[in-house]
Amino acid sequence: MKYYCVLLIAVLSLVLFLSLQDIPVAQDLMPASSHYVNSGVRDTGATNLVNAILFDYRGFDTLGEATVIFASAAAFKMLFSHKRIFSFRYGLSPIVKTGMGIYSPFIFIFGIYVIMAGHISPGGGFQGGVIIASLSILLTLVYGLWYKVRRTVFSPAISSNIESIGGFLFLGIGLTGILTGNYFLSNLDAGFFAGTPGHMFSAGSIPILNIASGLKVAAGLSIIFYSIAGGE
Amino acid sequence: MIHLPVLLIIIPLMAAFALPLSIPVIRRNYKVIIAAASVIQFTLSITALVMSLQNPVQYQVGGWPVPLGITLMLDASSGFMTAFLSLLFVAAVTYSFSYIGRGKARYYYVLLMILWSSLTGMILTSDLFNLIVFIEISSVAAYSLVAYDETSFALEATLKYMILGTLGTTFIIFATGIIYSSVGSLNITDVSTQLHSVPAKPLNISIALYIAGFGVKTALVPMHTWLADAHSSAPAPISAILSGVFVKVGVFALFKLMYNMYGWSMLTSLGIDRLLINIGAATALLGGIMAVNQRDIKRMLAYSTITQVGLIVMALSLGTLQGLSAGFFHMFNHGIAKGSLFLSAGLMARKANSNEIQHLAGMGRCMPLTFFCFTVGALSIVGIPLLNGFLSKWLICSSLVSNGQITHVIILLLTSIIGVMYYLKVLQSLALPQEPEFNHSEASYKMYTPVVVLSALCIIVGLLPYIPLTVIDRAAFDFLNLNEYIISPIGRF
Amino acid sequence: MKFTLVFIIVIMSIGLYGVLAKDNLIKKVIGISIMEGAVFLFLVSYGYRQDGAPPIITGYETRIVDPVPQALTLTAIVIGASTTALMLGIIIKIFNNYKTLETKEIRRLRG
């Protein structure tokens, strides 16, 4: 059985290699991309072009991606709804707890920095959201599950609300575009504050969308981990 | 009301985002929110259908013109599919209010709304990567809804579905990558104007990868193994939606790419239409053969879905307007009939506490209204005259004949005969005289109302097909000529 | 560019072999992750332009690589991660039922 698989895969790889060689390797940018590069800063006000594409030109895809995380978190809450507590009830040794106590504010601030400076430097909502979610997972591992349940900032009930608030913020920005007479998810056309490119408060609605998707990703991933780890 | 395409996608999403909030008003009354969202979405879909029949609406999200931004296209074919989708979803939501017990029902509705929104997005979008994103959203929602019951059968079916589904999506992303690297744009119409300058071999590979990827989603022949398990272990309203709509939307998206991006002349010169029609025929035969010895009623219905999807693919891959109309009409008829079948089978299986046909013997006499709806659905799929299934199968036959595919006509008749075999077996078993201790009552009116509505639609469309057929003819015409409706400047900058 | 293509196809083959031929469920999920990685590599590598700079405008660049495949890949990575998480969750529930992770033991996953 395994030999048939290897044979099939070898044939497929050969076919793929011989055919895909012919894809033309472009020297200059494609026409759409050259427009993004030349006029991206003027159209959106963001200097990070990937973020401008993700949250302004193709913002609808980002809404879909945030919805995938939301659906995944909802699926986990649906499937893992029985309360059972696993091994890391009490957390790790005091050395790790002390170290974590020193590190965690810095990780948090770094995550917030990555989210908020998404339109200037590499980063953005998703990357920063993942950093904050990993902070939440670290806190659960180090301090134990009972810490998670009792503290208010990272507790699972608050996480569901944060996720929904992030989603509504995204949709709200989109609907602002409709209410001002433009299209859904319009950025500078809808009158958001443009500012000077390269500064923190610029690029219209892109920082707000970054924050919304960052909240959503952080809350969603932390709900996923908490559901598997034995929450309610 | 030019914002209609976006509103159709956003409104179920808003309902889905609102449900997990901890506000006590929402915690207690989530069914009210879901019902309101469903009603609003249904009215908007009907409005969208009526509007799209007059002239198509093209929506640029964010206001960016064609090669830069995402285009949502509401023409007659998208409007028709959206209305059909909303009809089945309203029926499923109404049915779920009484069928799904409390406990984790809140997240069930969240995922159902997300599924609705993403399927609408798949229909409306005109952008390759946006299509992939919506396929992923709908797949994630579908995977988790199949696993709702948490029996071991359901979990295994979900895992098999997930692995195959993710493979399919990986193939679709690969094909999109090939198209983008060669052409430089992601809009379907924009790509279609540029494909003549792309070398032939990567293009063929991309077509093959698209057929493989979408074939997994719509259960075409080599990739159909997940459907029987998944649709039979899902809760009844989810089976109705998955069988009735989800596979059809996959077929719709695949053929939208085939017709509008590649162009049927290119596909005919490569022989892809022969490939697609043979895949459709093989799917139809395989579904029929596997359905005959099934003991579980939902598994049999799932194999019947595979058969009918094969017939739809056969009709759609002819390339003629007649074939497209026949395919769309059969999508609609099968959707309504299969929805009614799954919902009524769910009612009977819940009363009898088992899914096996032999344990359901005699249920027909206990629940006459449900049994009547089941009979209408079964006869419609088999193709009895006076019901809608007969009309759509007749249309498929005539479009196959006018293209000269006589072997495929024979295959269609064979599948109908095999269908008679396994459906009549079930009907006979259900209509047996009941045992003395078997005294179940009829289902509550809240649960059988959607079933009755769907079966009544089967009969109405069968007797008075004029209005649906005009809508579907217009939808097929728009589907073929989608590229001419894009209004913004398509030029290279 | 041919070397990149060979590399991508090798990685994709390894992933596909993992999904098809391995019996442990976790190895199948790892195989899917590897396959997705190969596809993302394909997307990004064909967006590279010779001597291009990363797509962040600081005023000092002459040539910039294509920003669109990078945006597509970011979205696709997040989606792939969510799907992988869901798969692992389902595997955890199957493990609770069967106490094993081999496909030979789990009835309906054979074939």
Coordinates of C-alpha atoms in Angstrom, one line a residue, chain B residues 13-368:
Chain B
L13 CA -22.4 37.5 10.5
M14 CA -23.8 40.2 12.7
A15 CA -26.2 37.8 14.2
A16 CA -23.4 35.3 14.7
F17 CA -21.1 37.8 16.4
A18 CA -23.9 38.9 18.7
L19 CA -24.8 35.5 20.1
P20 CA -21.8 34.8 22.4
L21 CA -22.0 38.1 24.3
S22 CA -22.7 37.8 28.0
I23 CA -25.5 40.4 28.1
P24 CA -28.4 38.7 29.9
V25 CA -31.0 40.0 27.4
I26 CA -29.1 38.2 24.6
R27 CA -28.4 35.1 26.7
R28 CA -32.1 34.4 27.2
N29 CA -33.5 35.4 23.9
Y30 CA -31.0 34.3 21.3
K31 CA -33.7 32.5 19.3
V32 CA -35.4 35.8 18.7
I33 CA -32.2 37.3 17.3
I34 CA -31.7 34.3 15.1
A35 CA -35.3 34.4 13.9
A36 CA -35.1 38.1 13.1
A37 CA -31.8 37.7 11.2
S38 CA -33.3 34.8 9.2
V39 CA -36.4 36.8 8.3
I40 CA -34.4 39.9 7.3
Q41 CA -32.0 37.8 5.3
F42 CA -34.8 36.0 3.5
T43 CA -36.5 39.2 2.5
L44 CA -33.3 40.7 1.3
S45 CA -32.6 37.6 -0.8
I46 CA -35.9 37.8 -2.5
T47 CA -35.4 41.5 -3.1
A48 CA -31.9 40.7 -4.5
L49 CA -33.4 38.1 -6.8
V50 CA -36.0 40.5 -8.1
M51 CA -33.4 43.3 -8.5
S52 CA -31.0 41.1 -10.3
L53 CA -33.5 40.0 -12.8
Q54 CA -33.9 43.6 -14.0
N55 CA -30.2 44.5 -14.1
P56 CA -27.1 43.0 -12.5
V57 CA -25.5 44.8 -9.6
Q58 CA -21.7 45.0 -9.4
Y59 CA -20.3 46.0 -6.1
Q60 CA -16.7 47.0 -5.5
V61 CA -15.8 46.5 -1.8
G62 CA -14.0 49.5 -0.5
G63 CA -14.6 51.5 -3.7
W64 CA -11.5 50.2 -5.4
P65 CA -11.8 49.6 -9.2
V66 CA -11.5 46.2 -10.7
P67 CA -7.9 44.8 -10.6
L68 CA -7.3 46.4 -7.2
G69 CA -10.2 45.5 -5.1
I70 CA -12.8 42.7 -4.5
T71 CA -15.8 42.6 -6.7
L72 CA -19.2 41.2 -5.7
M73 CA -21.4 40.4 -8.6
L74 CA -25.2 40.0 -8.1
D75 CA -26.6 38.8 -11.4
A76 CA -29.6 36.6 -12.1
S77 CA -27.7 33.4 -11.4
S78 CA -26.2 34.6 -8.1
G79 CA -29.6 36.1 -7.1
F80 CA -31.3 32.8 -7.9
M81 CA -28.8 30.8 -5.9
T82 CA -29.0 33.2 -2.9
A83 CA -32.8 33.0 -2.8
F84 CA -32.7 29.2 -3.0
L85 CA -30.1 29.2 -0.2
S86 CA -32.2 31.4 2.0
L87 CA -35.3 29.3 1.5
L88 CA -33.5 26.1 2.7
F89 CA -31.8 27.9 5.5
V90 CA -35.0 29.4 6.8
A91 CA -36.6 25.9 6.8
A92 CA -33.6 24.5 8.6
V93 CA -33.5 27.3 11.2
T94 CA -37.2 26.9 11.9
Y95 CA -36.8 23.2 12.2
S96 CA -33.8 23.6 14.5
F97 CA -35.7 25.7 17.0
S98 CA -37.5 22.5 18.1
Y99 CA -35.1 19.8 17.1
I100 CA -31.9 21.0 18.7
G101 CA -32.1 20.7 22.5
R102 CA -30.7 23.2 24.9
G103 CA -27.2 23.2 26.2
K104 CA -24.8 24.0 23.5
A105 CA -27.5 25.2 21.1
R106 CA -26.2 28.7 21.2
Y107 CA -23.0 27.8 19.3
Y108 CA -24.9 25.7 16.9
Y109 CA -26.8 28.8 15.8
V110 CA -23.5 30.8 15.7
L111 CA -22.0 28.2 13.3
L112 CA -25.2 28.0 11.3
M113 CA -25.3 31.7 10.7
I114 CA -21.6 31.7 9.7
L115 CA -22.3 28.9 7.3
W116 CA -25.2 30.9 5.8
S117 CA -23.1 34.0 5.4
S118 CA -20.1 32.2 3.9
L119 CA -22.2 30.2 1.4
T120 CA -23.8 33.5 0.2
G121 CA -20.3 34.9 -0.1
M122 CA -19.2 32.0 -2.2
I123 CA -22.0 32.6 -4.6
L124 CA -21.7 36.4 -4.9
T125 CA -17.9 36.8 -5.1
S126 CA -16.1 37.4 -8.3
D127 CA -12.6 37.2 -6.9
L128 CA -10.4 34.1 -6.8
F129 CA -8.9 34.5 -3.3
N130 CA -12.1 35.7 -1.8
L131 CA -13.7 32.5 -3.0
I132 CA -11.0 30.5 -1.2
V133 CA -11.6 32.5 2.0
F134 CA -15.3 31.8 1.9
I135 CA -14.8 28.2 1.0
E136 CA -12.7 27.8 4.1
I137 CA -15.2 29.6 6.4
S138 CA -18.0 27.4 5.2
S139 CA -15.9 24.3 5.5
V140 CA -14.9 25.1 9.1
A141 CA -18.5 25.7 10.0
A142 CA -19.6 22.5 8.2
Y143 CA -17.0 20.4 9.9
S144 CA -18.0 21.5 13.3
L145 CA -21.7 21.2 12.7
V146 CA -21.3 17.6 11.5
A147 CA -19.6 16.8 14.8
Y148 CA -22.4 18.3 16.8
D149 CA -23.8 15.1 18.2
E150 CA -20.4 14.0 19.4
T151 CA -21.0 10.3 18.9
S152 CA -17.9 8.4 17.8
F153 CA -19.4 7.8 14.4
A154 CA -19.9 11.6 14.0
L155 CA -16.4 12.3 15.1
E156 CA -14.8 9.9 12.7
A157 CA -16.9 11.2 9.9
T158 CA -15.9 14.7 10.7
L159 CA -12.2 13.8 10.8
K160 CA -12.4 12.1 7.4
Y161 CA -14.3 15.1 6.0
M162 CA -11.8 17.5 7.4
I163 CA -8.7 15.8 6.1
L164 CA -10.1 15.4 2.6
G165 CA -11.6 18.9 2.7
T166 CA -8.3 20.5 3.7
L167 CA -6.6 18.6 0.9
G168 CA -9.1 20.0 -1.5
T169 CA -8.6 23.5 -0.4
T170 CA -4.9 23.1 -0.6
F171 CA -5.3 22.2 -4.2
I172 CA -7.5 25.2 -4.9
I173 CA -4.9 27.5 -3.3
F174 CA -2.2 26.0 -5.4
A175 CA -4.2 26.5 -8.6
T176 CA -4.9 30.1 -7.6
G177 CA -1.2 30.6 -7.0
I178 CA -0.5 29.3 -10.5
I179 CA -3.0 31.7 -12.0
Y180 CA -1.8 34.7 -10.1
S181 CA 1.9 34.0 -10.9
S182 CA 1.1 33.8 -14.6
V183 CA -1.4 36.6 -15.0
G184 CA -1.0 39.0 -12.1
S185 CA -4.6 39.6 -11.2
L186 CA -7.2 37.8 -9.1
N187 CA -10.5 39.0 -10.5
I188 CA -12.2 36.4 -12.6
T189 CA -13.1 38.7 -15.5
D190 CA -9.7 40.3 -15.5
V191 CA -8.0 36.9 -15.6
S192 CA -10.2 35.8 -18.5
T193 CA -8.9 38.6 -20.7
Q194 CA -5.3 37.7 -20.0
L195 CA -5.3 33.9 -20.3
H196 CA -4.3 33.8 -23.9
S197 CA -0.8 34.9 -23.1
V198 CA -0.2 32.2 -20.5
P199 CA 1.7 29.0 -21.6
A200 CA -0.5 26.0 -21.9
K201 CA 1.0 23.5 -19.4
P202 CA 0.6 25.5 -16.2
L203 CA -3.0 26.3 -17.4
N204 CA -3.8 22.7 -17.7
I205 CA -2.4 21.9 -14.3
S206 CA -4.5 24.7 -12.8
I207 CA -7.6 23.3 -14.4
A208 CA -6.9 19.8 -13.1
L209 CA -6.2 21.2 -9.6
Y210 CA -9.4 23.2 -9.6
I211 CA -11.4 20.2 -10.6
A212 CA -9.7 18.0 -8.0
G213 CA -10.1 20.7 -5.3
F214 CA -13.8 21.5 -6.0
G215 CA -14.4 17.8 -6.6
V216 CA -13.6 17.1 -3.0
K217 CA -16.1 19.8 -1.9
T218 CA -18.9 18.5 -4.1
A219 CA -18.1 14.8 -3.8
L220 CA -17.4 13.9 -7.4
V221 CA -16.2 10.4 -8.0
P222 CA -12.8 9.7 -6.8
M223 CA -13.3 12.1 -3.9
H224 CA -16.7 11.2 -2.6
T225 CA -15.9 8.9 0.3
W226 CA -16.6 11.5 3.0
L227 CA -20.1 12.3 2.0
A228 CA -21.9 9.2 3.1
D229 CA -20.5 9.3 6.6
A230 CA -20.7 13.0 7.1
H231 CA -24.2 13.5 6.0
S232 CA -25.6 10.5 7.8
S233 CA -24.1 11.4 11.2
A234 CA -24.9 15.1 11.2
P235 CA -28.1 16.3 12.9
A236 CA -31.1 16.3 10.5
P237 CA -31.2 20.1 9.6
I238 CA -27.5 20.1 9.0
S239 CA -27.8 17.1 6.7
A240 CA -30.5 18.9 4.8
I241 CA -28.4 22.0 4.3
L242 CA -25.2 20.1 3.4
S243 CA -26.9 17.8 1.0
G244 CA -29.3 20.4 -0.3
V245 CA -27.2 23.4 -0.7
F246 CA -23.5 23.0 0.2
V247 CA -22.6 20.6 -2.6
K248 CA -24.6 22.7 -5.1
V249 CA -22.8 25.9 -4.2
G250 CA -19.5 24.0 -4.8
V251 CA -20.7 22.9 -8.2
F252 CA -21.9 26.5 -9.0
A253 CA -18.5 27.9 -8.0
L254 CA -16.6 25.4 -10.1
F255 CA -18.6 26.0 -13.2
K256 CA -18.5 29.7 -12.7
L257 CA -14.7 29.4 -12.9
M258 CA -14.9 27.0 -15.8
Y259 CA -17.3 29.1 -17.9
N260 CA -16.2 32.6 -17.1
M261 CA -12.5 32.4 -16.3
Y262 CA -11.3 29.8 -18.8
G263 CA -13.9 30.1 -21.4
W264 CA -15.8 27.1 -22.7
S265 CA -14.0 27.1 -26.1
M266 CA -10.6 26.6 -24.4
L267 CA -12.1 23.8 -22.3
T268 CA -13.6 22.1 -25.3
S269 CA -10.3 22.1 -27.2
L270 CA -8.6 20.5 -24.2
G271 CA -11.3 17.9 -23.7
I272 CA -12.2 19.0 -20.2
D273 CA -15.9 18.9 -21.0
R274 CA -15.7 15.2 -21.9
L275 CA -13.8 14.7 -18.6
L276 CA -16.5 16.5 -16.6
I277 CA -19.4 14.8 -18.2
N278 CA -17.8 11.4 -17.6
I279 CA -17.0 12.3 -14.0
G280 CA -20.7 13.2 -13.6
A281 CA -21.8 10.0 -15.1
A282 CA -19.5 7.9 -13.0
T283 CA -20.7 9.8 -9.9
A284 CA -24.3 9.2 -10.7
L285 CA -23.8 5.5 -11.3
L286 CA -21.7 5.0 -8.2
G287 CA -24.2 6.8 -6.0
G288 CA -27.0 4.7 -7.3
I289 CA -25.2 1.4 -6.9
M290 CA -24.0 2.2 -3.3
A291 CA -27.4 3.3 -2.2
V292 CA -29.2 0.1 -2.8
N293 CA -27.9 -2.0 0.1
Q294 CA -27.9 0.7 2.7
R295 CA -29.7 -0.1 6.0
D296 CA -29.4 3.4 7.4
I297 CA -31.9 5.8 6.0
K298 CA -29.8 8.9 6.1
R299 CA -26.8 7.1 4.5
M300 CA -29.1 6.0 1.7
L301 CA -30.3 9.6 1.3
A302 CA -26.6 10.7 1.2
Y303 CA -25.7 8.3 -1.6
S304 CA -28.8 9.6 -3.4
T305 CA -27.4 13.1 -3.1
I306 CA -24.1 11.9 -4.8
T307 CA -26.2 10.5 -7.6
Q308 CA -28.1 13.7 -8.2
V309 CA -25.0 15.8 -8.0
G310 CA -23.6 13.6 -10.7
L311 CA -26.6 14.3 -12.9
I312 CA -26.2 18.1 -12.2
V313 CA -22.6 18.0 -13.3
M314 CA -23.5 16.1 -16.4
A315 CA -26.1 18.7 -17.3
L316 CA -23.8 21.7 -16.5
S317 CA -20.9 20.4 -18.5
L318 CA -22.7 20.5 -21.8
G319 CA -21.9 24.1 -22.5
T320 CA -25.2 25.0 -23.9
L321 CA -27.9 27.3 -22.5
Q322 CA -30.3 24.5 -22.3
G323 CA -27.9 22.4 -20.3
L324 CA -27.3 25.2 -17.9
S325 CA -31.0 25.7 -17.3
A326 CA -31.6 22.0 -16.8
G327 CA -28.7 21.9 -14.3
F328 CA -29.9 24.9 -12.3
F329 CA -33.4 23.6 -12.3
H330 CA -32.3 20.3 -11.0
M331 CA -30.2 22.0 -8.3
F332 CA -33.3 23.8 -7.1
N333 CA -35.6 20.7 -7.3
H334 CA -33.2 18.4 -5.6
G335 CA -32.4 20.9 -2.9
I336 CA -36.1 21.3 -2.0
A337 CA -36.8 17.6 -2.2
K338 CA -33.7 16.4 -0.4
G339 CA -34.3 19.1 2.3
S340 CA -37.8 17.8 2.8
L341 CA -36.6 14.2 2.8
F342 CA -33.9 14.7 5.4
L343 CA -36.1 16.8 7.7
S344 CA -38.9 14.3 7.7
A345 CA -36.5 11.4 8.1
G346 CA -35.1 13.3 11.1
L347 CA -38.5 13.5 12.6
M348 CA -39.3 9.9 12.1
A349 CA -35.8 8.7 13.3
R350 CA -36.1 10.8 16.4
K351 CA -39.5 9.3 17.3
A352 CA -38.3 5.8 16.6
N353 CA -34.9 6.4 18.2
S354 CA -33.0 4.8 15.4
N355 CA -31.8 5.5 12.0
E356 CA -32.1 2.1 10.5
I357 CA -34.8 1.4 8.0
Q358 CA -36.0 -1.8 9.6
H359 CA -36.5 -0.1 12.9
L360 CA -38.6 2.6 11.2
A361 CA -41.1 0.1 9.9
G362 CA -44.6 1.3 10.4
M363 CA -43.7 4.9 11.3
G364 CA -45.6 6.1 8.3
R365 CA -48.9 5.1 9.7
C366 CA -48.2 6.8 13.0
M367 CA -47.1 10.1 11.4
P368 CA -49.2 10.4 8.3

